[in-house]
Structure formats: C-alpha cells, structure tokens
XYZ file of C-alpha atoms in Angstrom:
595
model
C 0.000 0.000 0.000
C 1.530 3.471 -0.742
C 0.324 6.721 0.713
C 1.405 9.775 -1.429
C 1.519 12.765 0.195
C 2.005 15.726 -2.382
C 4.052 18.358 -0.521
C 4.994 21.733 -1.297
C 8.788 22.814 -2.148
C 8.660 26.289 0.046
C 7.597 24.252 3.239
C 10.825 22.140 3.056
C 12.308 24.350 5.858
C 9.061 25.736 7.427
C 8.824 25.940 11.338
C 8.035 23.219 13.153
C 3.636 23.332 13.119
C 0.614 22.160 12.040
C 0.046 20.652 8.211
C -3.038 22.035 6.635
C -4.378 20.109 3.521
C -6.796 17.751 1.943
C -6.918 13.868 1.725
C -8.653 13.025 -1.997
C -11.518 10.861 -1.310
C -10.914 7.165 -3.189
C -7.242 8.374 -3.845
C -4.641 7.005 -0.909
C -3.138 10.903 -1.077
C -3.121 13.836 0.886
C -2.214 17.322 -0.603
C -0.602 19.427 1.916
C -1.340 22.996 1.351
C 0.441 25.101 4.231
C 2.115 24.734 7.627
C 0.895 26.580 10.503
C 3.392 27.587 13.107
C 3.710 27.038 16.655
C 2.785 28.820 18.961
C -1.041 28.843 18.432
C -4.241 28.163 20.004
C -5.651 25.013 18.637
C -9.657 26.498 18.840
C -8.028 29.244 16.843
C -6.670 26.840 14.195
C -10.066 25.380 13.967
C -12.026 28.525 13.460
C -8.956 29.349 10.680
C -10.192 26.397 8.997
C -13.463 26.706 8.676
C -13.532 29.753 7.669
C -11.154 28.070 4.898
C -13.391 25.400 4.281
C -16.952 28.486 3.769
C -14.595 30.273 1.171
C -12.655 27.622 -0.972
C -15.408 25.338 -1.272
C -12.759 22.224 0.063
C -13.051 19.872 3.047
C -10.045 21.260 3.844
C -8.439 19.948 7.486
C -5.125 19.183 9.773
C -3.630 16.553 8.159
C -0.940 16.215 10.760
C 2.415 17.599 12.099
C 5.367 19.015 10.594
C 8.686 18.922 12.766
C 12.046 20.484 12.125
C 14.297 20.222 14.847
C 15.980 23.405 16.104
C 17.854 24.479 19.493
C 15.338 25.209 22.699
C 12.625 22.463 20.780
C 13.871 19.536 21.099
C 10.387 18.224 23.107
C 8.457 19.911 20.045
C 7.937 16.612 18.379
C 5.997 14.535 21.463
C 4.243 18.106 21.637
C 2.781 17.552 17.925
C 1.942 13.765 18.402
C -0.160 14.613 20.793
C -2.186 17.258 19.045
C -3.941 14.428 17.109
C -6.228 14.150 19.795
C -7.734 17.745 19.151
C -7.864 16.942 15.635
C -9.495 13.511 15.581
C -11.204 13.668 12.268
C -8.692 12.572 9.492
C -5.505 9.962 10.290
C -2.720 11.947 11.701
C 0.410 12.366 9.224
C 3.387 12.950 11.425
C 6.298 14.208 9.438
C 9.573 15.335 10.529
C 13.104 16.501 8.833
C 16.193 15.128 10.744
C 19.252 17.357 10.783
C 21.805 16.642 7.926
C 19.426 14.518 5.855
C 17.483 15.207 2.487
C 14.152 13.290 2.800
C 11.708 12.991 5.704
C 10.444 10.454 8.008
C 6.605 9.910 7.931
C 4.174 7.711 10.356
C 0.445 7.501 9.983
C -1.297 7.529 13.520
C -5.042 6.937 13.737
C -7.097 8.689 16.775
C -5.048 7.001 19.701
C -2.262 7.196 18.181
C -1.920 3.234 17.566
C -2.359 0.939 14.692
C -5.634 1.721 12.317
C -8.422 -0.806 12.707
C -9.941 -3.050 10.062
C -12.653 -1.021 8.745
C -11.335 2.640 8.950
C -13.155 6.207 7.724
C -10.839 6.550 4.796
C -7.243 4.713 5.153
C -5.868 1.552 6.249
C -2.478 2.557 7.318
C -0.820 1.015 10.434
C 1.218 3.352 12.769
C 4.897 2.350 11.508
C 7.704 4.270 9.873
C 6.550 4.372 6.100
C 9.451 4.726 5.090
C 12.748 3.098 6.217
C 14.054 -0.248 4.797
C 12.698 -1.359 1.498
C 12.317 -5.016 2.563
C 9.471 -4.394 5.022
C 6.125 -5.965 5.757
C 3.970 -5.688 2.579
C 1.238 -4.770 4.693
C 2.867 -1.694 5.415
C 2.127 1.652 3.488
C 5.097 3.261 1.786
C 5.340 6.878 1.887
C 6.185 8.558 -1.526
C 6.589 12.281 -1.511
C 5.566 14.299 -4.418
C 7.296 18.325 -4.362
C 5.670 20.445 -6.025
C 5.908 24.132 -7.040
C 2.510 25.439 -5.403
C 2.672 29.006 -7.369
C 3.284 27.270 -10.900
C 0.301 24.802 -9.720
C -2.018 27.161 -8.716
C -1.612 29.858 -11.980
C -1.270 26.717 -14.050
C -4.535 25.133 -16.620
C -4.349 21.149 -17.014
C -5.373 20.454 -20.384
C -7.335 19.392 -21.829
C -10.210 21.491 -19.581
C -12.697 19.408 -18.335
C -16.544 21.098 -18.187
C -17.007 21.983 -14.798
C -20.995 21.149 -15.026
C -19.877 17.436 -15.791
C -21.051 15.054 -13.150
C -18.251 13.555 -11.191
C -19.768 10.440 -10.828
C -20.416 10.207 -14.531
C -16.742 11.604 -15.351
C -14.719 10.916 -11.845
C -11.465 13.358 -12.050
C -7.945 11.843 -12.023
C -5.643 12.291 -9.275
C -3.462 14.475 -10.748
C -6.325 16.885 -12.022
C -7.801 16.973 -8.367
C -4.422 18.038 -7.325
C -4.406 21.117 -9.357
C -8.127 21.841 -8.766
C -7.105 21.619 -4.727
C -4.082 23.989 -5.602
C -5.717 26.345 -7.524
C -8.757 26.640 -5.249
C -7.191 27.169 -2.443
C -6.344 31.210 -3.338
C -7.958 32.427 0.325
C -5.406 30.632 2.117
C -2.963 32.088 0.895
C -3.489 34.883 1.868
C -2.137 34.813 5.550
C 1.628 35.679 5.133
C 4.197 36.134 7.985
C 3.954 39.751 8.160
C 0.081 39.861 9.464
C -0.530 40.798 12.798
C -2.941 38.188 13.523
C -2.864 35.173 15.967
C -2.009 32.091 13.293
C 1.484 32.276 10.770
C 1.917 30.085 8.385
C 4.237 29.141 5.147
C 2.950 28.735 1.949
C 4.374 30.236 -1.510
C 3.288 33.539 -0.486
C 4.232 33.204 2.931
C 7.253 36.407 2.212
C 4.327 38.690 0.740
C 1.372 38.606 -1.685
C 2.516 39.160 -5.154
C 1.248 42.320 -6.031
C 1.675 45.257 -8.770
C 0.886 48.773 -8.263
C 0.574 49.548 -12.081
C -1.815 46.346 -12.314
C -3.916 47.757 -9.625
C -4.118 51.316 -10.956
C -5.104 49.364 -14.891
C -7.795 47.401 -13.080
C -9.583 50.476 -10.954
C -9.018 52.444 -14.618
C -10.869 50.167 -16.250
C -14.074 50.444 -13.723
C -15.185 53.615 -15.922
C -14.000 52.932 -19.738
C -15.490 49.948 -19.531
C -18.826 51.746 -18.050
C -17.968 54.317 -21.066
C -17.500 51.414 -23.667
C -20.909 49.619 -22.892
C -22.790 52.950 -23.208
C -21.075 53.708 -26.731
C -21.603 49.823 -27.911
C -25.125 50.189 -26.558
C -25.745 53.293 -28.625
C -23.873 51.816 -31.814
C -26.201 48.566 -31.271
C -29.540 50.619 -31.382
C -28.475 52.706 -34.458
C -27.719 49.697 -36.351
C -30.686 48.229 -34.825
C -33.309 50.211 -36.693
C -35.653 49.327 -39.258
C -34.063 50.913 -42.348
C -30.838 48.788 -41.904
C -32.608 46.107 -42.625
C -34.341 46.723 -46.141
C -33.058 44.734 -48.809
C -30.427 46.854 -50.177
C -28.780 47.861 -46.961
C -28.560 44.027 -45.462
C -27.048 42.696 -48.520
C -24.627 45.070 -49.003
C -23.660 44.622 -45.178
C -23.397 41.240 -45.634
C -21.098 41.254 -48.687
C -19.033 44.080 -48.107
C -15.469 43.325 -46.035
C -16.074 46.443 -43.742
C -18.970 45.740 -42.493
C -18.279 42.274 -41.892
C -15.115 43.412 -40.078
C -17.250 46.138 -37.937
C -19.465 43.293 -37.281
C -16.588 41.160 -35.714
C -14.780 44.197 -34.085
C -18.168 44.919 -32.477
C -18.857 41.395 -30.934
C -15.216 41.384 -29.466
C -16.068 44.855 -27.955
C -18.764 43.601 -26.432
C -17.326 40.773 -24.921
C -14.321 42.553 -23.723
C -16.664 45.686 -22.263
C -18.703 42.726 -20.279
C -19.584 43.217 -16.554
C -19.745 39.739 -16.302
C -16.727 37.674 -15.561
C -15.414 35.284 -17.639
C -16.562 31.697 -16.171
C -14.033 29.395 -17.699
C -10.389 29.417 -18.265
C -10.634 29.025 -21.685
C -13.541 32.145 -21.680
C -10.655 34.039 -20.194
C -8.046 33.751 -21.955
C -9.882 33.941 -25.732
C -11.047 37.916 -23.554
C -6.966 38.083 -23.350
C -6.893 37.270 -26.689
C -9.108 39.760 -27.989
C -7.531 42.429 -26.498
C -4.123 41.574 -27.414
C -5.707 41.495 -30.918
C -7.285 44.624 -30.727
C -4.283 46.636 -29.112
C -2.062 45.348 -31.915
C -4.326 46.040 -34.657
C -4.858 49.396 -33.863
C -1.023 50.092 -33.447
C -0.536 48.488 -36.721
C -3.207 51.009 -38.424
C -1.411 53.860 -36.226
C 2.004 52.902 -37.731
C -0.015 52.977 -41.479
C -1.476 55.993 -41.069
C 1.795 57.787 -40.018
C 3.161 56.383 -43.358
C 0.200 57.323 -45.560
C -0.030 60.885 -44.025
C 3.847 61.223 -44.210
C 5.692 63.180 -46.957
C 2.114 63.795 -49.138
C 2.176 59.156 -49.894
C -1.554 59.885 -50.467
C -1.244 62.288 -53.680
C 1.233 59.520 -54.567
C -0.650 56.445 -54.494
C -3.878 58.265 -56.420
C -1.394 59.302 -59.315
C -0.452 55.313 -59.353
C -3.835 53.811 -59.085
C -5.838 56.083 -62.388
C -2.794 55.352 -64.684
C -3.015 51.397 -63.085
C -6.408 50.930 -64.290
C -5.792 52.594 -67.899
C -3.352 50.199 -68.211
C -5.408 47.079 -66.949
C -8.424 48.477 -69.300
C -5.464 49.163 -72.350
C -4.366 45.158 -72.074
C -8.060 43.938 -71.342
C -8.933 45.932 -75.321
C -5.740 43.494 -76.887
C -6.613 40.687 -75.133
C -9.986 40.915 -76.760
C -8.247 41.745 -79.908
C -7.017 38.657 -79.919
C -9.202 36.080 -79.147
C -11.214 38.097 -82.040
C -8.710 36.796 -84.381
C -7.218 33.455 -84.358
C -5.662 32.592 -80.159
C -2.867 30.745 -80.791
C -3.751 29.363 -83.969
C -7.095 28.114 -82.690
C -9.884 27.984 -85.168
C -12.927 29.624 -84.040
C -16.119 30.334 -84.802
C -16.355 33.845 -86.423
C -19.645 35.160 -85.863
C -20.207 34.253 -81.818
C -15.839 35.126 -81.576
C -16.848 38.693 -83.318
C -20.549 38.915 -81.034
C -18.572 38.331 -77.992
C -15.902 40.068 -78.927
C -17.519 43.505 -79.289
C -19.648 43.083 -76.518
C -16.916 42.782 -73.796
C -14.971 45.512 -75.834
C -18.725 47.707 -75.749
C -18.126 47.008 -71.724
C -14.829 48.041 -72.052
C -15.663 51.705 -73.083
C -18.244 51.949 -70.413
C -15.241 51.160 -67.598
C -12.942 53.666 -69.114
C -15.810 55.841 -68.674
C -16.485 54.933 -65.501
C -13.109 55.520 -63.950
C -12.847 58.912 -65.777
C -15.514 60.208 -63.739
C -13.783 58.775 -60.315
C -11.004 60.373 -60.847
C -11.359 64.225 -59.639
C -12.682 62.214 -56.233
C -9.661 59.292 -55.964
C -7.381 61.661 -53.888
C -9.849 62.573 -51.762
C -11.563 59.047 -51.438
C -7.519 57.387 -50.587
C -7.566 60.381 -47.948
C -10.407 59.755 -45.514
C -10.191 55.956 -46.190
C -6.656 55.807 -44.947
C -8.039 57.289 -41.682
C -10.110 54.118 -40.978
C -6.820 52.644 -40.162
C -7.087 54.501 -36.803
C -9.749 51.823 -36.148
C -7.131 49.229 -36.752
C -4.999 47.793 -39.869
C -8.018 45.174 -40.215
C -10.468 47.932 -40.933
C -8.252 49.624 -43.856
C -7.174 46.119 -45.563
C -10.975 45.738 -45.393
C -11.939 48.630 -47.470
C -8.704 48.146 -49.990
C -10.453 44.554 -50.823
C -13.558 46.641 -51.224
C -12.077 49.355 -53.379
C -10.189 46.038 -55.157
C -14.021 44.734 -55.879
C -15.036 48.361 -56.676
C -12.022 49.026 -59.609
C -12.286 45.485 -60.980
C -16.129 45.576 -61.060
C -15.543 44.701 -65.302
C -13.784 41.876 -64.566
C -16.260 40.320 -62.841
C -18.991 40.651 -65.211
C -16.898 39.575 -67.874
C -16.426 36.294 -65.772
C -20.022 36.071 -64.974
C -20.960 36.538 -68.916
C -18.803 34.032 -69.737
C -19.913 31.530 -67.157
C -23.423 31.974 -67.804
C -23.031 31.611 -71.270
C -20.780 28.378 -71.163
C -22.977 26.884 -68.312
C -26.000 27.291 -70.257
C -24.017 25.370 -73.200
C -22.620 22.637 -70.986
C -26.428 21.815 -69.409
C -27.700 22.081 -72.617
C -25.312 19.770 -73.818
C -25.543 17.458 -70.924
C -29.642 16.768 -70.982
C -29.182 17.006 -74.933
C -27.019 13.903 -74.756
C -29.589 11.947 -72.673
C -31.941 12.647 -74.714
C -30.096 10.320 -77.676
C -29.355 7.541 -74.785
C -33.538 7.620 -74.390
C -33.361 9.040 -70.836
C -34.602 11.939 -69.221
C -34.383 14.177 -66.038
C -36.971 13.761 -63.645
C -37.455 16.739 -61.792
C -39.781 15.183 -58.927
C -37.979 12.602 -58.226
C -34.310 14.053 -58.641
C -33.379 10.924 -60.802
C -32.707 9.955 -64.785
C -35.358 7.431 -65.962
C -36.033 6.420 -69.643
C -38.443 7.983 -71.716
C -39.617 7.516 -75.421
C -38.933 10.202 -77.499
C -40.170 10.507 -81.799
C -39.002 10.824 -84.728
C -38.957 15.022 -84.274
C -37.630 15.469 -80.914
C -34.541 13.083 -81.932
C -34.169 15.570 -85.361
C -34.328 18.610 -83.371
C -32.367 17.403 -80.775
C -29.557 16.152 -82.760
C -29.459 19.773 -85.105
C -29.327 21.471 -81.135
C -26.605 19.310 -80.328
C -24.135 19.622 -83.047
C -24.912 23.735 -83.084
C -24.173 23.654 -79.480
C -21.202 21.253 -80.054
C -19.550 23.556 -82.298
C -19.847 26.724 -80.680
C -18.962 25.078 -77.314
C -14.943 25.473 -77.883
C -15.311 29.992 -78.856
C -17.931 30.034 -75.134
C -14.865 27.919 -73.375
C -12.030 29.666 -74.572
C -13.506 33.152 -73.369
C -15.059 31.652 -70.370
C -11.147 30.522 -69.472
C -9.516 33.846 -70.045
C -12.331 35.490 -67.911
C -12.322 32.614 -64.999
C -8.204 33.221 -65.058
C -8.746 37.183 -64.672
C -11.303 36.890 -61.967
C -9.411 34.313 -60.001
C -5.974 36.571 -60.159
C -8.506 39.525 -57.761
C -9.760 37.092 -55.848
C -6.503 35.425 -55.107
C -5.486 38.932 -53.838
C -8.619 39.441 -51.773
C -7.397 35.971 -50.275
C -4.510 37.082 -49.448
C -5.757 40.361 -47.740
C -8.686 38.566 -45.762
C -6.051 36.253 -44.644
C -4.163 38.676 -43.180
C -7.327 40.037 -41.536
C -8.383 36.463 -40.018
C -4.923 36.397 -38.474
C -4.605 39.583 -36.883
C -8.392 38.949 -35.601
C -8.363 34.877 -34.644
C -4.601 33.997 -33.802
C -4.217 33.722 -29.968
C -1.201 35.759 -29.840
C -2.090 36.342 -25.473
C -1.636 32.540 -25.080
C 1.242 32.156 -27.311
C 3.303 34.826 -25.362
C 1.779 33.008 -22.011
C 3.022 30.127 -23.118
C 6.579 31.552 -24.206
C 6.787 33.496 -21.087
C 5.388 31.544 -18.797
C 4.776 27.470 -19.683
C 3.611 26.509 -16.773
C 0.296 28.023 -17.044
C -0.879 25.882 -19.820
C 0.023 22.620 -18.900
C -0.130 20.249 -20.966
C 0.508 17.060 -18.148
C 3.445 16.364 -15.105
C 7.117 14.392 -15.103
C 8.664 13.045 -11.927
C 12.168 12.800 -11.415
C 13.652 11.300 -8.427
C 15.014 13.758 -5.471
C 16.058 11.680 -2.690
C 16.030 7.840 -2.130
C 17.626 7.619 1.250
C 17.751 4.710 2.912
C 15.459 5.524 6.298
C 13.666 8.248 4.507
C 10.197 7.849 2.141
C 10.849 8.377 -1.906
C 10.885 11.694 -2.840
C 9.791 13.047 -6.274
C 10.003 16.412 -7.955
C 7.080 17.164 -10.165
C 7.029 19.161 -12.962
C 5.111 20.612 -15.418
C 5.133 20.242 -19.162
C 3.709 22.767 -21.048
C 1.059 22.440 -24.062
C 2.813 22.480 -27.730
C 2.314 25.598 -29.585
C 0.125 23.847 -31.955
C -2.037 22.668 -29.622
C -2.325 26.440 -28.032
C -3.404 27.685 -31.357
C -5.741 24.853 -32.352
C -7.119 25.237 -28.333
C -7.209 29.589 -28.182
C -7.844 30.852 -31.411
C -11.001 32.989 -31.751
C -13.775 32.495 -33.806
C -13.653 34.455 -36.705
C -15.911 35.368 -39.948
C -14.840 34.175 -43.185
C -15.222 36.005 -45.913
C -14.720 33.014 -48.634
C -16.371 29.871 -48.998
C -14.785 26.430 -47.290
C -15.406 24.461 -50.220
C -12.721 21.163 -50.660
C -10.936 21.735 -54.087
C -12.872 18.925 -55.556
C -15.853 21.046 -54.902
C -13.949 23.960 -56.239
C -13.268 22.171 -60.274
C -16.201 21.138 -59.848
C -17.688 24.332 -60.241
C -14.896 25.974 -62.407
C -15.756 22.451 -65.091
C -19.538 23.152 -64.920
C -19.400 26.969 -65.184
C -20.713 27.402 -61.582
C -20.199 30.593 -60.412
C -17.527 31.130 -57.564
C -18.908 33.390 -55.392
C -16.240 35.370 -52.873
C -18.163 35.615 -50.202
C -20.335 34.195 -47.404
C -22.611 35.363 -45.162
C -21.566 37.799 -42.188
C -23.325 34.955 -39.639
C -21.222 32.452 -40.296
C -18.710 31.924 -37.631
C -15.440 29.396 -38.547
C -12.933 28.480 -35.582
C-alpha cells in the first residue's frame, strides 16, 4: 500500500507546526497545502479552517504535524503527536526533517495514536515508519513524496479542460487533475503571510508577501469607468444599427457582402465581450477575452504605424497618381486581349460570328469602364484620404476597405467572368440533358433521378441539329469563359490574401502564445517526476514538474472564432464548379462563424 503525500517545495524548511491540507476521497493521497506555526491556540486553528473550508469550497483539514528540529525544541515533536487528539477527524500524518538529511520520516497515527483498525473512515495505514528499509512488511504503506511548485500549480490550466458542469460520478477526475483543482482553489489561504498581525502564521508560496503590482492595480480600478464608457457607446452603436431601415433589402445585402462591415461586425462582438460586466466563467472564456484584447491593441497600433506612413511626406497624392494610370493600363491590355481572341488565339480555329458577337460586346463594356473611372477620378485623392483614416480603427479595418475598393475598380472583370460563365454553363447543361436525350433518358425533376423515356421521330431531329450547333460553338464560349475565370481568379486570389491577413490579426491567440513563451507553466499540458532523494530511512521523494502544451495545440485550443469572408469548399468542390461553369462566389454570409 503506498500513501502519497504531495508536498509543497517552500515548506521544506518551514517551522516546526501544524500541516493544513486535503486527503482526496478514493485516492490514498493527501495534498498538503500550508504549515501553521507554533505557537497557536488550537480552537483558533479550527475557526482558521473553517472559515477556509466556507470560502474555498474544500473539506479542507489538519492533516498532521510538521517537525524540524531546532535548538530550545527539542520536546516539540511529542508536543505535535499529541495534538492528534484535538484533531481527531482525518488519520494523523506525522512528518519530521532530521538534521543533515534530504528526505523525511513519515508515520500515519489513527485517533489514539496506535495501529488503524480493520474497517477505517478513509485509510488503512498502520502506525509504523513508512518509510525506512525497502524489505518491510507488505502490509505496510510506503510513503512517496511528491514536491511540487505550489505558485506554478495554482496559476497553471491542465489540459485538456474538463466542463465543470460534468457530473463527477459520470466523469470521476484523475488524481493528478484533483491536485491542481485543490491547488488552484485554495487562493484564500494564501493569503495569511508572515507579516500579518494576527494570531495564526503560516508558510505557503506567499508566505514572504502577496505578489502584487501597483501599475496592475491602478489598470484594473481604470478600467471600472472605460469599460462603463465602452458599454454605453456599444449600446448606442447597437440601437443605431438596430433600426428598421438597416434592414431593407439593399442595406442588409450590401452589409453582408461588403469586407467592412463584416469586419465592424466582428470588431463589435469582441467589444462587447471585452466591455462585459460579467466575468469570464471558464479558463478558456478568459483567456480567448486576453486574446481579444491583445488582438485589438495590436491592430490598432498596426493602423497607427499605417497611417503615419500614408499621411507622411504627401504618400496619399502619390498612391492616387499610381492607381488612375493602373487601371488605364489594366483596361489598355483587357482591349488586346480581346483583340485577340477576335482573331485566331494561338492558332485556334474559331467560330467567327459568336468570336466577333462576344468580342464587341466585352470591348462595348470596355468603353463603359474607361468611362467609368474617368468620372472617379477628380474624387480618388480625396476618397484614398479619408479611407486611410479608418486605419485609426485598426490595420483590419483599412485592408478591409482596400479589398472593397479592389471589388469596386475590378467591377468589369467580374462581369466579364459572370458573362462568360453563364453563357458556357447554359451550353454545358444544354449539352448534358441534350445527350440523354439520344441515350432515351430523361431528367426527372420530382424525383431528382434519370429514368427512360420515349422520345419521336422530331424530338430526336431537333435534338440532334441542337446538339451539333451547341457542339460547335462550345470550344469559342470555353475559350472566353477561361480567359475570364483566369482574370477573376488573379482579384480574388489577392482578396485571399488580404482577408487572410485580416483572419490572423483577428483569430490567432497571440495572449496565449506569449503566455506560453513566457510563462509554460500556465498551460500545462501534463506532469514528469524525477527522483530527489532515495535515502535509505527516509520515504521516496519526487520532484514534479510541469510540461507545457505544444504551440500547436495552443493555437488549435485559443484561437477565436472568426468570420470568413470566402467559402470552405474542398478543391474537388472547387473544379467542380470551375468544369460546370458554376459561379464562384467570394463571399459568405456575415453569420457564419469558422474556428
């Protein structure tokens, strides 16, 4: 039988006292939290503990006695022993440190102080050394030791987090994770440090002085009001985009398609979270708030730092003389890329008429663009100007609206691609329902199945004159539908790359990465033991220590939920589509949340 006592590293050398833990129920442990020092009154000690018990929520108790010896105590140990009979309720744990030796000598007493009977509360452990020579009676417990680090195990998270609405006796907790929930509980008695004036001293890990920051406390009673401040604002912003007229037809689709609304949207949930009066309930609630805010300081230091560059040395004239000249140009090679599929594409033969119908239509759409960016161009300098101050919201916000202006200045490349796919779509289901019509099937629309049909002598004439027109003309549609698809997958390829920019500066955890760089221990991913002291005479003793959760797994575990802006589809899904002529739509509705 062993008996594992989990121990704390800063007691090693604590005065001689009174151990104050919990035993585990169905676990042969005990988790020794702090060490009470003599002198003391032992009604005091019990009052102590109850009040203990009301506030942590643990059947915490005396587990026993700690002894060191020093000069003037040497009766200090038959003093302890006897204690047990004030504290009858648990089996008495007397432990004591001889001079000049590394481990610790352990017996387990019951109420009068003799051997344990048969049945017991809790333990069967006779009243013998429990540690000592390793050939002893197998009836006897053996003591093993477990050190621990009781301010890395109280700050630290054992992953993965269990629910805490789970029924224990559904989903009993390990040992190990009752441990850490005994550590990490136990916050109000650790509060009593040498220095208070009261009646009872003890040593625990912040027996020297409560860890404590006078710039964190100053942060934490300035945040009483802004947050006050923020709610009110968020609760005003809510209500305007609340009303009625935000919802018409117009207005909701547009805020559902356009990047900077969708990125208000998210920037406006995280607000609202952060802003919350209510405390965050679970660890993982809490750090995902960290998360958020580390996200939103760095975003808007990262639109700071761009609008100091764009407002710097007159870059704003600069970029609106690059951008009018920039779409001349794309218009100019659009006009001889028409030119020459109107002629003969790389010595392709095509079909004249639909090459020269299609040919001056796109060029017809063409004319209207040039048009159309002649008239934007008095208002581009200005437009670059009070767009670039969005960045004070945050770099998100201003690649947001550059993906929109991208959409806005490349509007004729997507109708060219939706022309073309229409057109060749049309062809290709035309084609496909023409060919089952020679196999003597059909579509059946009810039931979402091809059955055979019977068809005469006209619908197989007509069918097969449809086909073989369709046939022909199928090779100009594709070839224009390709050039078009290529174009329109080049903008959205950089809208990719700009939204994916925005999803990582919104959803990567960067508050538990730099927890777990700076600190490991508070993500944990599970323990190691290594071996301190195996004295003959003295119990095992172990070290335990933490290993931190892989970066990966911090990521995968912490990142927040973000909006996507393009579709999930698998890439089968996605030739699929381009094959068929299926249109490839950019975006997805603002509701849909992707972790």
């Amino acid at each position: 039988m062993v008996l594992k006592v989990f121990f704390p590293q800063c007691c090693n050398r604590a005065d001689s006292g009174l151990l104050v833990g919990r035993w585990l129920l169905g676990q042969e442990s005990a988790v020794v939290l702090a060490v009470i020092h003599y002198p003391f009154i032992p009604g005091q000690v019990k009052q102590y503990i109850q009040q203990m018990q009301v506030q942590t929520g643990l059947s915490l108790s005396v587990l026993g006695s700690w002894s060191l010896p020093k000069e003037g105590q040497e009766d200090m140990e038959a003093f302890l022993k006897d204690l047990s009979t004030i504290f009858p309720r648990e089996p008495w744990l007397q432990i004591s440190r001889q001079t000049g030796k590394t481990g610790f000598s352990c017996r387990v007493l019951d109420r009068n102080q003799s051997k344990i009977h048969s049945e017991p509360p809790r333990f069967q452990f006779p009243a013998s050394g429990c540690g000592g020579d390793r050939g002893e009676d197998k009836d006897e417990p053996r003591t093993i030791f477990v050190h621990y680090d009781q301010r890395k195990v109280m700050l630290s998270q054992l992953h993965p987090v269990q629910d805490q609405a789970a029924d224990p006796l559904d989903d009993p907790p390990s040992e190990l994770r009752e441990v850490f929930r005994t550590v990490s509980r136990s916050g109000p008695l650790f509060v009593l440090d040498r220095y208070d004036d009261g009646p009872l001293k003890s040593t625990h890990w912040q027996s020297e002085g409560r860890e404590a920051s006078i710039i964190v406390e100053l942060l934490k009673a300035a945040t009483v009001p802004l947050c006050a401040l923020l709610r009110w604002l968020l609760a005003v912003w809510t209500w305007t985009f609340s009303l009625r007229v935000f919802h018409l037809p117009p207005l909701s689709f547009l805020s559902s398609k356009l990047s900077t609304c969708v990125q208000i949207s998210s920037r406006t949930e995280h607000m609202t979270t952060l802003s919350s009066a209510r405390p965050a309930a679970r660890h993982t609630d809490r750090i995902r708030k960290g998360n958020m805010l580390v996200s939103l300081l760095l975003d808007v230091a990262l639109g700071m730092s761009l609008i100091y560059w764009l407002y710097r040395d007159d870059h704003i004239a600069m970029l609106a003389d690059c951008v009018m000249p920039a779409a001349d140009r794309v218009a100019k090679e659009l006009e001889q890329l028409l030119q020459w599929l109107m002629g003969a594409p790389a010595g392709l033969k095509m079909n004249r008429a639909l090459d020269q119908v299609l040919g001056r239509f796109f060029l017809y759409h063409i004319h209207l663009w040039i048009s159309y960016v002649t008239m934007m161009t008095p208002f581009m300098e200005s437009l670059l100007w009070y767009g670039g101050l969005s960045a004070c919201l945050g770099l998100t916000f201003a690649l947001s609206l550059l993906s929109d202006l991208v959409a806005l200045f490349t509007l004729h490349i997507y109708c060219f691609y939706v022309y073309g796919a229409r057109l060749y779509c049309l062809k290709v289901y035309s084609l496909s329902s023409l060919w089952r019509l020679f196999r003597g099937k059909k579509w059946n629309v009810l039931r979402q199945r091809v059955d055979s049909c019977s068809y005469d002598l006209d619908q197989l004439f007509i069918g097969t004159l449809l086909f073989t027109v369709l046939l022909f003309l199928l090779p100009t549609t594709a070839l224009y539908y390709l050039v078009f698809t290529l174009l329109r997958l080049l903008v959205v390829l950089f809208q990719a790359l700009l939204h994916i920019v925005i999803e990582f500066v919104n959803s990567f955890p960067l508050f538990a990465v730099g927890l777990r760089v700076c600190r490991p221990y508070r993500l944990a991913e599970g323990v190691k033991f290594r071996v301190l002291s195996d004295e003959p005479g003295t119990a095992l003793h172990l070290l335990m220590e933490i290993n931190p959760l892989p970066v990966a797994t911090v990521v995968q575990t912490y990142q927040t939920p973000s909006y996507s802006c393009y579709p999930r589809d698998s890439w089968t899904a996605l030739v699929h589509k381009l094959v068929v002529g299926q249109l490839v739509y950019p975006w997805s509705n603002k509701s849909t949340k992707t972790e």
